[in-house]
Amino acid sequence: MNSRSTLSCAVSSNDGPDATGRWSSQCSGQEPRNRSMHSASLVGDRIVVFGGHSGQASNDLWEYDLATAEWEMKEPLGVAPDERTYHSSVEFD
């Protein structure tokens, strides 16, 4: 799995009370590494990000809480899936 190093936040917003149109970080706490070729799904009020490539293929799972603007790394129950890139995910209710 990737290290839990804090890197720049990938979730930003240009909406704000002052409506300046400037981008600002919307994250606090520990954050996932920057990555590409990952999957991301909106599940309720959370964005779930799995795998991808950040120097090497990864199999880490992160949740971003839209209400609190915080990331949390999730640990699998049982055996984690293999590292993967160029995959997809979907939330089915």
Short mmCIF file of N, CA, C and O in Angstrom, two decimals:
data_model
loop_
_atom_site.label_atom_id
_atom_site.label_comp_id
_atom_site.label_asym_id
_atom_site.label_seq_id
_atom_site.Cartn_x
_atom_site.Cartn_y
_atom_site.Cartn_z
N MET A 1 0.83 -1.18 0.00
CA MET A 1 0.00 0.00 0.00
C MET A 1 0.88 1.24 0.00
O MET A 1 2.01 1.20 0.42
N ASN A 2 0.29 2.35 -0.43
CA ASN A 2 1.03 3.61 -0.44
C ASN A 2 1.28 4.07 0.99
O ASN A 2 0.55 3.76 1.90
N SER A 3 2.33 4.85 1.15
CA SER A 3 2.57 5.46 2.46
C SER A 3 1.46 6.46 2.74
O SER A 3 0.76 6.89 1.85
N ARG A 4 1.36 6.84 3.97
CA ARG A 4 0.31 7.78 4.36
C ARG A 4 0.84 9.21 4.39
O ARG A 4 0.38 10.02 5.17
N SER A 5 1.81 9.51 3.55
CA SER A 5 2.38 10.86 3.49
C SER A 5 1.31 11.86 3.08
O SER A 5 0.45 11.57 2.28
N THR A 6 1.40 13.03 3.64
CA THR A 6 0.48 14.09 3.26
C THR A 6 1.03 14.82 2.05
O THR A 6 2.14 15.30 2.08
N LEU A 7 0.27 14.86 1.00
CA LEU A 7 0.64 15.59 -0.20
C LEU A 7 -0.46 16.60 -0.48
O LEU A 7 -1.44 16.67 0.24
N SER A 8 -0.33 17.33 -1.55
CA SER A 8 -1.32 18.36 -1.84
C SER A 8 -2.70 17.76 -2.02
O SER A 8 -2.86 16.66 -2.52
N CYS A 9 -3.69 18.49 -1.58
CA CYS A 9 -5.07 18.02 -1.63
C CYS A 9 -5.60 18.10 -3.06
O CYS A 9 -5.41 19.08 -3.75
N ALA A 10 -6.27 17.05 -3.48
CA ALA A 10 -6.79 16.99 -4.84
C ALA A 10 -8.22 17.51 -4.93
O ALA A 10 -8.76 17.61 -6.01
N VAL A 11 -8.84 17.81 -3.80
CA VAL A 11 -10.21 18.33 -3.81
C VAL A 11 -10.14 19.82 -3.54
O VAL A 11 -9.69 20.24 -2.49
N SER A 12 -10.58 20.60 -4.52
CA SER A 12 -10.52 22.05 -4.40
C SER A 12 -11.84 22.64 -4.84
O SER A 12 -12.64 21.99 -5.49
N SER A 13 -12.04 23.86 -4.48
CA SER A 13 -13.29 24.53 -4.83
C SER A 13 -13.02 25.98 -5.19
O SER A 13 -12.13 26.61 -4.64
N ASN A 14 -13.82 26.48 -6.12
CA ASN A 14 -13.75 27.91 -6.41
C ASN A 14 -15.03 28.59 -5.94
O ASN A 14 -15.28 29.73 -6.25
N ASP A 15 -15.84 27.88 -5.18
CA ASP A 15 -17.02 28.46 -4.57
C ASP A 15 -16.67 28.90 -3.15
O ASP A 15 -16.10 28.14 -2.39
N GLY A 16 -17.02 30.08 -2.81
CA GLY A 16 -16.73 30.56 -1.47
C GLY A 16 -17.64 31.70 -1.11
O GLY A 16 -18.32 32.26 -1.97
N PRO A 17 -17.64 32.05 0.16
CA PRO A 17 -18.52 33.13 0.59
C PRO A 17 -18.20 34.47 -0.08
O PRO A 17 -19.08 35.29 -0.28
N ASP A 18 -16.94 34.66 -0.45
CA ASP A 18 -16.59 35.93 -1.07
C ASP A 18 -16.67 35.87 -2.59
O ASP A 18 -16.50 36.86 -3.26
N ALA A 19 -16.94 34.67 -3.15
CA ALA A 19 -17.12 34.48 -4.59
C ALA A 19 -16.00 35.08 -5.42
O ALA A 19 -16.23 35.74 -6.41
N THR A 20 -14.75 34.89 -4.99
CA THR A 20 -13.61 35.45 -5.71
C THR A 20 -13.29 34.65 -6.96
O THR A 20 -12.60 35.13 -7.84
N GLY A 21 -13.78 33.42 -7.03
CA GLY A 21 -13.46 32.57 -8.17
C GLY A 21 -12.08 31.94 -8.07
O GLY A 21 -11.62 31.32 -9.01
N ARG A 22 -11.41 32.09 -6.95
CA ARG A 22 -10.09 31.50 -6.75
C ARG A 22 -10.24 30.08 -6.21
O ARG A 22 -11.12 29.79 -5.41
N TRP A 23 -9.33 29.20 -6.63
CA TRP A 23 -9.32 27.82 -6.14
C TRP A 23 -8.67 27.77 -4.77
O TRP A 23 -7.65 28.41 -4.53
N SER A 24 -9.25 27.01 -3.87
CA SER A 24 -8.67 26.84 -2.54
C SER A 24 -8.84 25.39 -2.09
O SER A 24 -9.80 24.73 -2.47
N SER A 25 -7.90 24.91 -1.29
CA SER A 25 -7.97 23.54 -0.78
C SER A 25 -9.16 23.39 0.14
O SER A 25 -9.45 24.25 0.95
N GLN A 26 -9.84 22.27 0.02
CA GLN A 26 -11.00 21.99 0.85
C GLN A 26 -10.74 20.81 1.79
O GLN A 26 -11.67 20.21 2.29
N CYS A 27 -9.49 20.44 2.00
CA CYS A 27 -9.16 19.26 2.77
C CYS A 27 -8.48 19.60 4.07
O CYS A 27 -7.80 20.61 4.18
N SER A 28 -8.64 18.68 5.01
CA SER A 28 -7.88 18.77 6.25
C SER A 28 -7.49 17.35 6.64
O SER A 28 -8.08 16.38 6.19
N GLY A 29 -6.50 17.25 7.50
CA GLY A 29 -6.06 15.94 7.96
C GLY A 29 -5.21 15.21 6.95
O GLY A 29 -4.66 15.79 6.02
N GLN A 30 -5.12 13.91 7.14
CA GLN A 30 -4.31 13.05 6.27
C GLN A 30 -4.97 12.92 4.90
O GLN A 30 -6.19 12.86 4.80
N GLU A 31 -4.15 12.89 3.85
CA GLU A 31 -4.67 12.86 2.48
C GLU A 31 -4.01 11.74 1.69
O GLU A 31 -2.87 11.39 1.95
N PRO A 32 -4.70 11.23 0.67
CA PRO A 32 -4.06 10.23 -0.19
C PRO A 32 -3.01 10.89 -1.09
O PRO A 32 -3.04 12.10 -1.31
N ARG A 33 -2.11 10.07 -1.60
CA ARG A 33 -1.15 10.58 -2.58
C ARG A 33 -1.88 11.00 -3.84
O ARG A 33 -2.92 10.44 -4.18
N ASN A 34 -1.30 11.98 -4.55
CA ASN A 34 -1.83 12.32 -5.87
C ASN A 34 -1.74 11.08 -6.74
O ASN A 34 -0.79 10.30 -6.62
N ARG A 35 -2.70 10.89 -7.62
CA ARG A 35 -2.71 9.68 -8.44
C ARG A 35 -3.49 9.88 -9.73
O ARG A 35 -4.20 10.85 -9.89
N SER A 36 -3.33 8.91 -10.61
CA SER A 36 -4.09 8.86 -11.86
C SER A 36 -4.53 7.41 -12.04
O SER A 36 -4.09 6.52 -11.32
N MET A 37 -5.37 7.16 -13.01
CA MET A 37 -5.82 5.81 -13.36
C MET A 37 -6.53 5.10 -12.21
O MET A 37 -6.51 3.89 -12.11
N HIS A 38 -7.18 5.84 -11.31
CA HIS A 38 -7.89 5.29 -10.17
C HIS A 38 -9.39 5.26 -10.46
O HIS A 38 -9.84 5.77 -11.48
N SER A 39 -10.16 4.66 -9.56
CA SER A 39 -11.61 4.77 -9.65
C SER A 39 -12.09 5.68 -8.52
O SER A 39 -11.46 5.76 -7.47
N ALA A 40 -13.19 6.35 -8.76
CA ALA A 40 -13.80 7.21 -7.75
C ALA A 40 -15.32 7.14 -7.91
O ALA A 40 -15.83 7.22 -9.03
N SER A 41 -16.01 6.94 -6.81
CA SER A 41 -17.47 6.85 -6.83
C SER A 41 -18.06 7.72 -5.73
O SER A 41 -17.51 7.78 -4.63
N LEU A 42 -19.17 8.36 -6.03
CA LEU A 42 -19.90 9.11 -5.02
C LEU A 42 -20.85 8.13 -4.34
O LEU A 42 -21.68 7.50 -5.00
N VAL A 43 -20.69 7.95 -3.03
CA VAL A 43 -21.52 7.05 -2.24
C VAL A 43 -22.12 7.86 -1.10
O VAL A 43 -21.43 8.19 -0.13
N GLY A 44 -23.37 8.24 -1.25
CA GLY A 44 -24.00 9.11 -0.27
C GLY A 44 -23.31 10.46 -0.25
O GLY A 44 -23.21 11.13 -1.28
N ASP A 45 -22.77 10.84 0.91
CA ASP A 45 -22.07 12.12 1.03
C ASP A 45 -20.56 11.93 1.09
O ASP A 45 -19.84 12.74 1.65
N ARG A 46 -20.08 10.84 0.49
CA ARG A 46 -18.64 10.52 0.48
C ARG A 46 -18.18 10.17 -0.92
O ARG A 46 -18.93 9.59 -1.70
N ILE A 47 -16.93 10.51 -1.21
CA ILE A 47 -16.29 10.08 -2.45
C ILE A 47 -15.33 8.97 -2.07
O ILE A 47 -14.49 9.14 -1.19
N VAL A 48 -15.47 7.81 -2.71
CA VAL A 48 -14.63 6.65 -2.44
C VAL A 48 -13.64 6.50 -3.58
O VAL A 48 -14.04 6.40 -4.75
N VAL A 49 -12.35 6.49 -3.26
CA VAL A 49 -11.27 6.40 -4.26
C VAL A 49 -10.50 5.11 -4.00
O VAL A 49 -10.09 4.84 -2.87
N PHE A 50 -10.30 4.31 -5.08
CA PHE A 50 -9.56 3.06 -4.94
C PHE A 50 -8.47 2.95 -5.99
O PHE A 50 -8.67 3.28 -7.15
N GLY A 51 -7.31 2.46 -5.54
CA GLY A 51 -6.22 2.11 -6.45
C GLY A 51 -5.68 3.28 -7.23
O GLY A 51 -5.67 4.42 -6.79
N GLY A 52 -5.20 2.96 -8.42
CA GLY A 52 -4.63 3.97 -9.29
C GLY A 52 -3.11 3.88 -9.33
O GLY A 52 -2.52 2.90 -8.89
N HIS A 53 -2.51 4.94 -9.85
CA HIS A 53 -1.06 4.97 -10.04
C HIS A 53 -0.50 6.26 -9.49
O HIS A 53 -0.93 7.34 -9.85
N SER A 54 0.46 6.13 -8.57
CA SER A 54 1.15 7.31 -8.02
C SER A 54 2.63 6.95 -7.88
O SER A 54 3.16 6.86 -6.79
N GLY A 55 3.25 6.66 -9.01
CA GLY A 55 4.63 6.17 -9.03
C GLY A 55 4.67 4.68 -9.20
O GLY A 55 5.60 4.12 -9.76
N GLN A 56 3.65 4.01 -8.69
CA GLN A 56 3.46 2.56 -8.88
C GLN A 56 1.98 2.28 -8.65
O GLN A 56 1.27 3.09 -8.06
N ALA A 57 1.52 1.12 -9.11
CA ALA A 57 0.12 0.75 -8.92
C ALA A 57 -0.17 0.60 -7.43
O ALA A 57 0.69 0.19 -6.66
N SER A 58 -1.37 0.96 -7.02
CA SER A 58 -1.72 0.88 -5.60
C SER A 58 -3.05 0.16 -5.41
O SER A 58 -3.82 -0.02 -6.35
N ASN A 59 -3.29 -0.25 -4.18
CA ASN A 59 -4.57 -0.88 -3.84
C ASN A 59 -5.14 -0.26 -2.56
O ASN A 59 -5.86 -0.91 -1.82
N ASP A 60 -4.83 1.00 -2.32
CA ASP A 60 -5.36 1.64 -1.13
C ASP A 60 -6.76 2.19 -1.39
O ASP A 60 -7.16 2.45 -2.52
N LEU A 61 -7.52 2.30 -0.33
CA LEU A 61 -8.91 2.75 -0.40
C LEU A 61 -9.08 3.95 0.52
O LEU A 61 -8.74 3.89 1.71
N TRP A 62 -9.59 5.05 -0.04
CA TRP A 62 -9.79 6.28 0.71
C TRP A 62 -11.23 6.74 0.59
O TRP A 62 -11.87 6.54 -0.45
N GLU A 63 -11.73 7.38 1.65
CA GLU A 63 -13.03 8.03 1.62
C GLU A 63 -12.85 9.51 1.92
O GLU A 63 -12.12 9.86 2.85
N TYR A 64 -13.52 10.34 1.14
CA TYR A 64 -13.53 11.77 1.38
C TYR A 64 -14.94 12.16 1.81
O TYR A 64 -15.92 11.94 1.08
N ASP A 65 -15.07 12.71 2.99
CA ASP A 65 -16.36 13.12 3.53
C ASP A 65 -16.65 14.55 3.06
O ASP A 65 -15.93 15.48 3.43
N LEU A 66 -17.67 14.70 2.24
CA LEU A 66 -17.99 16.02 1.69
C LEU A 66 -18.47 17.00 2.76
O LEU A 66 -18.26 18.20 2.63
N ALA A 67 -19.06 16.49 3.83
CA ALA A 67 -19.57 17.36 4.89
C ALA A 67 -18.45 17.93 5.76
O ALA A 67 -18.49 19.09 6.15
N THR A 68 -17.43 17.10 6.05
CA THR A 68 -16.36 17.55 6.94
C THR A 68 -15.08 17.92 6.21
O THR A 68 -14.15 18.44 6.81
N ALA A 69 -15.01 17.63 4.90
CA ALA A 69 -13.82 17.89 4.07
C ALA A 69 -12.60 17.14 4.61
O ALA A 69 -11.50 17.67 4.62
N GLU A 70 -12.80 15.91 5.06
CA GLU A 70 -11.71 15.11 5.59
C GLU A 70 -11.58 13.79 4.85
O GLU A 70 -12.58 13.17 4.48
N TRP A 71 -10.33 13.38 4.64
CA TRP A 71 -10.01 12.08 4.05
C TRP A 71 -9.80 11.06 5.16
O TRP A 71 -9.27 11.41 6.22
N GLU A 72 -10.14 9.81 4.89
CA GLU A 72 -9.85 8.71 5.81
C GLU A 72 -9.43 7.49 5.00
O GLU A 72 -10.12 7.08 4.06
N MET A 73 -8.27 6.93 5.34
CA MET A 73 -7.83 5.70 4.69
C MET A 73 -8.57 4.54 5.33
O MET A 73 -8.65 4.44 6.56
N LYS A 74 -9.14 3.67 4.52
CA LYS A 74 -9.90 2.52 5.00
C LYS A 74 -9.06 1.25 4.88
O LYS A 74 -8.36 1.07 3.89
N GLU A 75 -9.17 0.39 5.85
CA GLU A 75 -8.48 -0.89 5.84
C GLU A 75 -9.48 -1.97 5.40
O GLU A 75 -10.62 -1.97 5.85
N PRO A 76 -9.05 -2.90 4.54
CA PRO A 76 -9.97 -3.95 4.09
C PRO A 76 -10.27 -4.95 5.20
O PRO A 76 -9.46 -5.16 6.11
N LEU A 77 -11.43 -5.55 5.12
CA LEU A 77 -11.76 -6.68 5.97
C LEU A 77 -11.29 -7.92 5.23
O LEU A 77 -11.76 -8.19 4.12
N GLY A 78 -10.35 -8.63 5.76
CA GLY A 78 -9.81 -9.79 5.06
C GLY A 78 -8.67 -9.39 4.15
O GLY A 78 -7.94 -8.45 4.41
N VAL A 79 -8.55 -10.11 3.04
CA VAL A 79 -7.44 -9.90 2.09
C VAL A 79 -7.77 -8.75 1.14
O VAL A 79 -8.85 -8.72 0.55
N ALA A 80 -6.84 -7.82 1.01
CA ALA A 80 -7.03 -6.68 0.11
C ALA A 80 -6.95 -7.14 -1.34
O ALA A 80 -6.20 -8.07 -1.66
N PRO A 81 -7.69 -6.50 -2.25
CA PRO A 81 -7.55 -6.83 -3.67
C PRO A 81 -6.16 -6.45 -4.17
O PRO A 81 -5.48 -5.63 -3.54
N ASP A 82 -5.76 -7.02 -5.29
CA ASP A 82 -4.48 -6.68 -5.90
C ASP A 82 -4.47 -5.21 -6.32
O ASP A 82 -5.52 -4.61 -6.54
N GLU A 83 -3.25 -4.67 -6.47
CA GLU A 83 -3.12 -3.32 -6.99
C GLU A 83 -3.76 -3.27 -8.37
O GLU A 83 -3.69 -4.24 -9.12
N ARG A 84 -4.35 -2.12 -8.69
CA ARG A 84 -4.93 -2.01 -10.03
C ARG A 84 -4.99 -0.58 -10.52
O ARG A 84 -5.05 0.35 -9.73
N THR A 85 -4.95 -0.47 -11.83
CA THR A 85 -5.08 0.80 -12.53
C THR A 85 -6.03 0.59 -13.69
O THR A 85 -6.36 -0.54 -14.04
N TYR A 86 -6.48 1.69 -14.28
CA TYR A 86 -7.41 1.61 -15.44
C TYR A 86 -8.59 0.70 -15.16
O TYR A 86 -8.94 -0.16 -15.95
N HIS A 87 -9.22 0.86 -14.03
CA HIS A 87 -10.38 0.06 -13.66
C HIS A 87 -11.55 1.02 -13.42
O HIS A 87 -11.41 2.22 -13.52
N SER A 88 -12.70 0.47 -13.10
CA SER A 88 -13.85 1.31 -12.84
C SER A 88 -14.56 0.82 -11.58
O SER A 88 -14.32 -0.28 -11.10
N SER A 89 -15.44 1.66 -11.06
CA SER A 89 -16.24 1.29 -9.91
C SER A 89 -17.61 1.94 -10.08
O SER A 89 -17.77 2.90 -10.83
N VAL A 90 -18.56 1.40 -9.36
CA VAL A 90 -19.91 1.96 -9.40
C VAL A 90 -20.57 1.71 -8.05
O VAL A 90 -20.29 0.70 -7.40
N GLU A 91 -21.39 2.64 -7.61
CA GLU A 91 -22.16 2.45 -6.39
C GLU A 91 -23.55 2.02 -6.82
O GLU A 91 -24.19 2.65 -7.67
N PHE A 92 -24.02 0.91 -6.28
CA PHE A 92 -25.33 0.39 -6.64
C PHE A 92 -26.18 0.35 -5.38
O PHE A 92 -25.79 -0.23 -4.39
N ASP A 93 -27.32 0.99 -5.44
CA ASP A 93 -28.20 1.06 -4.27
C ASP A 93 -29.31 0.05 -4.38
O ASP A 93 -29.92 -0.14 -5.35
#
